[in-house]
mmCIF file of C-alpha atoms in Angstrom:
data_model
loop_
_atom_site.group_PDB
_atom_site.id
_atom_site.type_symbol
_atom_site.label_atom_id
_atom_site.label_comp_id
_atom_site.label_asym_id
_atom_site.label_seq_id
_atom_site.Cartn_x
_atom_site.Cartn_y
_atom_site.Cartn_z
ATOM 1 C CA MET A 28 -9.206 -1.974 10.006
ATOM 2 C CA PHE A 29 -7.607 -3.396 6.895
ATOM 3 C CA GLU A 30 -6.927 0.969 6.583
ATOM 4 C CA ARG A 31 -5.040 0.418 9.938
ATOM 5 C CA ILE A 32 -2.999 -2.234 8.742
ATOM 6 C CA ILE A 33 -1.854 -0.173 5.363
ATOM 7 C CA GLU A 34 -0.915 2.750 7.597
ATOM 8 C CA ILE A 35 1.567 0.263 9.505
ATOM 9 C CA ILE A 36 2.842 -1.610 6.342
ATOM 10 C CA VAL A 37 4.107 2.277 4.606
ATOM 11 C CA TYR A 38 5.436 3.160 7.754
ATOM 12 C CA LEU A 39 7.686 0.183 7.590
ATOM 13 C CA LEU A 40 8.451 0.428 4.370
ATOM 14 C CA SER A 41 9.345 3.421 4.558
ATOM 15 C CA GLU A 42 11.440 2.121 7.396
ATOM 16 C CA LEU A 43 13.365 -0.678 5.261
ATOM 17 C CA ARG A 44 14.243 1.825 2.548
ATOM 18 C CA GLU A 45 16.199 3.170 4.831
ATOM 19 C CA LYS A 46 17.673 0.866 7.426
ATOM 20 C CA ASN A 47 17.067 -2.643 5.277
ATOM 21 C CA ASP A 48 16.845 -4.680 7.885
ATOM 22 C CA MET A 49 13.646 -5.122 10.208
ATOM 23 C CA SER A 50 14.953 -5.947 13.361
ATOM 24 C CA GLU A 51 15.852 -2.148 13.243
ATOM 25 C CA ILE A 52 12.735 -0.904 13.064
ATOM 26 C CA ASP A 53 11.190 1.004 16.029
ATOM 27 C CA LEU A 54 8.159 -0.592 17.241
ATOM 28 C CA SER A 55 7.834 0.872 20.293
ATOM 29 C CA LYS A 56 6.395 4.402 17.919
ATOM 30 C CA LEU A 57 3.960 2.721 15.850
ATOM 31 C CA LYS A 58 2.583 1.112 19.922
ATOM 32 C CA GLN A 59 2.823 4.401 21.108
ATOM 33 C CA LEU A 60 0.322 5.459 18.113
ATOM 34 C CA GLY A 61 -2.350 2.921 19.438
ATOM 35 C CA TYR A 62 -1.891 0.407 16.994
ATOM 36 C CA SER A 63 -2.058 -3.720 18.671
ATOM 37 C CA ASN A 64 0.463 -6.096 18.569
ATOM 38 C CA SER A 65 -1.947 -7.974 15.852
ATOM 39 C CA GLU A 66 -1.867 -5.147 13.452
ATOM 40 C CA ILE A 67 1.607 -4.676 13.289
ATOM 41 C CA SER A 68 2.058 -8.396 13.087
ATOM 42 C CA ALA A 69 -0.496 -8.485 10.314
ATOM 43 C CA ALA A 70 1.824 -5.599 8.265
ATOM 44 C CA PHE A 71 5.338 -7.679 9.135
ATOM 45 C CA SER A 72 2.688 -11.525 7.340
ATOM 46 C CA TRP A 73 1.757 -9.136 4.618
ATOM 47 C CA ILE A 74 5.477 -7.984 4.297
ATOM 48 C CA VAL A 75 7.191 -11.648 4.603
ATOM 49 C CA ASP A 76 5.017 -12.385 1.974
ATOM 50 C CA ARG A 77 5.966 -9.772 -0.445
ATOM 51 C CA VAL A 78 9.652 -10.147 -0.007
ATOM 52 C CA GLU A 79 8.849 -14.027 -0.443
ATOM 53 C CA PHE A 80 7.587 -13.172 -3.579
ATOM 54 C CA SER A 81 9.372 -10.645 -4.821
ATOM 55 C CA ASP A 82 10.873 -11.953 -7.353
ATOM 56 C CA GLU A 83 7.890 -12.663 -9.358
ATOM 57 C CA LEU A 84 6.181 -9.076 -8.248
ATOM 58 C CA PHE A 85 9.354 -6.213 -8.812
ATOM 59 C CA LYS A 86 11.924 -8.667 -11.119
ATOM 60 C CA GLY A 87 13.929 -8.646 -6.819
ATOM 61 C CA ASP A 88 13.627 -6.007 -6.095
ATOM 62 C CA LEU A 89 11.831 -5.683 -2.866
ATOM 63 C CA PHE A 90 11.425 -1.496 -4.491
ATOM 64 C CA PRO A 91 11.149 -0.458 -7.431
ATOM 65 C CA SER A 92 13.860 2.073 -8.852
ATOM 66 C CA ASN A 93 11.985 2.887 -11.689
ATOM 67 C CA VAL A 94 8.840 4.348 -11.012
ATOM 68 C CA SER A 95 7.527 7.083 -13.209
ATOM 69 C CA PHE A 96 5.220 9.517 -11.798
ATOM 70 C CA ARG A 97 2.013 11.364 -13.917
ATOM 71 C CA VAL A 98 1.683 14.506 -13.145
ATOM 72 C CA ILE A 99 -1.929 15.409 -12.983
ATOM 73 C CA GLN A 100 -3.378 17.981 -15.214
ATOM 74 C CA GLY A 101 -6.173 20.339 -15.646
ATOM 75 C CA ALA A 102 -9.051 19.171 -14.260
ATOM 76 C CA GLU A 103 -7.505 16.769 -13.124
ATOM 77 C CA GLU A 104 -6.143 18.847 -9.732
ATOM 78 C CA ASP A 105 -9.596 19.255 -7.752
ATOM 79 C CA LEU A 106 -10.345 15.779 -7.661
ATOM 80 C CA PHE A 107 -7.697 14.934 -4.947
ATOM 81 C CA THR A 108 -6.276 17.625 -1.954
ATOM 82 C CA ARG A 109 -2.417 18.029 -2.014
ATOM 83 C CA ASP A 110 -2.362 15.546 1.028
ATOM 84 C CA ALA A 111 -4.099 12.574 -0.899
ATOM 85 C CA TRP A 112 -1.873 12.877 -4.606
ATOM 86 C CA GLY A 113 1.060 12.350 -1.904
ATOM 87 C CA GLU A 114 0.060 9.404 -0.126
ATOM 88 C CA MET A 115 -0.605 8.041 -3.857
ATOM 89 C CA ILE A 116 2.938 8.825 -5.128
ATOM 90 C CA GLN A 117 4.024 7.273 -1.749
ATOM 91 C CA TYR A 118 2.626 3.969 -2.120
ATOM 92 C CA GLN A 119 3.351 4.033 -5.834
ATOM 93 C CA MET A 120 7.097 4.546 -4.262
ATOM 94 C CA LEU A 121 6.610 1.370 -1.544
ATOM 95 C CA GLY A 122 4.879 -0.172 -4.595
ATOM 96 C CA LEU A 123 1.915 -0.810 -3.102
ATOM 97 C CA ILE A 124 0.041 0.911 -6.369
ATOM 98 C CA ASP A 125 1.294 1.157 -9.612
ATOM 99 C CA ASN A 126 0.288 3.697 -12.559
ATOM 100 C CA GLU A 127 -2.232 1.443 -13.618
ATOM 101 C CA GLN A 128 -3.844 1.305 -9.935
ATOM 102 C CA ILE A 129 -3.669 4.911 -10.246
ATOM 103 C CA GLU A 130 -4.867 5.551 -13.069
ATOM 104 C CA THR A 131 -8.138 3.594 -12.059
ATOM 105 C CA MET A 132 -8.612 6.355 -8.890
ATOM 106 C CA ILE A 133 -8.585 9.208 -11.382
ATOM 107 C CA GLU A 134 -10.925 7.535 -13.944
ATOM 108 C CA LYS A 135 -13.267 6.318 -10.814
ATOM 109 C CA ALA A 136 -13.176 10.436 -9.378
ATOM 110 C CA MET A 137 -13.375 11.172 -12.534
ATOM 111 C CA VAL A 138 -16.653 9.598 -13.882
ATOM 112 C CA SER A 139 -18.233 9.862 -10.170
ATOM 113 C CA GLY A 140 -18.023 13.178 -10.285
ATOM 114 C CA THR A 141 -15.892 13.734 -6.677
ATOM 115 C CA ASN A 142 -13.598 16.327 -6.081
ATOM 116 C CA GLY A 143 -11.523 16.581 -3.274
ATOM 117 C CA ILE A 144 -10.713 13.353 -2.533
ATOM 118 C CA ASP A 145 -8.326 12.984 0.409
ATOM 119 C CA LYS A 146 -6.059 10.868 1.888
ATOM 120 C CA GLY A 147 -8.672 8.487 4.089
ATOM 121 C CA ALA A 148 -10.427 7.946 0.978
ATOM 122 C CA ILE A 149 -7.152 7.100 -0.846
ATOM 123 C CA ARG A 150 -5.987 4.267 2.137
ATOM 124 C CA GLN A 151 -9.420 2.716 1.776
ATOM 125 C CA TYR A 152 -9.381 2.115 -1.851
ATOM 126 C CA VAL A 153 -5.772 0.792 -1.547
ATOM 127 C CA ALA A 154 -6.675 -1.442 1.594
ATOM 128 C CA ASN A 155 -9.502 -2.753 -0.644
ATOM 129 C CA TYR A 156 -6.958 -3.242 -3.997
ATOM 130 C CA LEU A 157 -4.932 -4.871 -1.909
ATOM 131 C CA ARG A 158 -7.794 -7.307 -1.048
ATOM 132 C CA ASN A 159 -9.058 -7.983 -4.105
ATOM 133 C CA PRO A 160 -9.340 -11.418 -4.866
ATOM 134 C CA ASP A 161 -7.704 -11.028 -8.185
ATOM 135 C CA THR A 162 -4.151 -9.603 -6.697
ATOM 136 C CA ARG A 163 -4.737 -11.911 -3.836
ATOM 137 C CA SER A 164 -3.234 -14.495 -6.251
ATOM 138 C CA LYS A 165 -0.258 -12.099 -7.037
ATOM 139 C CA PHE A 166 0.414 -11.425 -3.944
ATOM 140 C CA GLY A 167 0.277 -14.794 -2.507
ATOM 141 C CA SER A 168 -0.126 -13.645 1.391
ATOM 142 C CA ARG A 169 -1.586 -16.025 4.522
ATOM 143 C CA PHE A 170 -3.081 -11.631 5.177
ATOM 144 C CA MET A 171 -4.767 -12.064 2.330
ATOM 145 C CA LEU A 172 -7.246 -14.835 2.573
ATOM 146 C CA ASP A 173 -10.672 -14.008 2.909
ATOM 147 C CA GLY A 174 -11.123 -17.655 5.687
ATOM 148 C CA ASN A 175 -13.551 -20.271 3.229
ATOM 149 C CA GLU A 176 -9.967 -21.542 2.263
ATOM 150 C CA THR A 177 -8.585 -25.323 2.793
ATOM 151 C CA ILE A 178 -5.518 -25.852 3.162
ATOM 152 C CA ASN A 179 -3.847 -28.927 1.844
#
């Protein structure tokens, strides 16, 4: 389910890059694609939390402008499908992952001997990364709580 929320987050962040205002985003398109109100709300909640903590995360920028792209090399070319590599670049441009996470994905694929990793696997990795307790404090999101925390 969290992978579906990642899809919505990517859509919303892509729209925000163009429109600069959440009120201008057409949510009917998401509903036509079969996303529920709770999934859309969860994605919005994540983005609002991210904007709230953007000074800490991105030094004031919602979208990092100094993103460098890693060039895939010889032995690495077969690890990911073209679509999967494009998905990784999109996630990096939107600030969901950084170069370190891309390197981690490449290293894991090389060590495991897996080839042809598709977009679904990349989406699942990113979803797991964003749900990881080690990164939760960095994002500060209510959405990322496990359910066993207490609120003071």
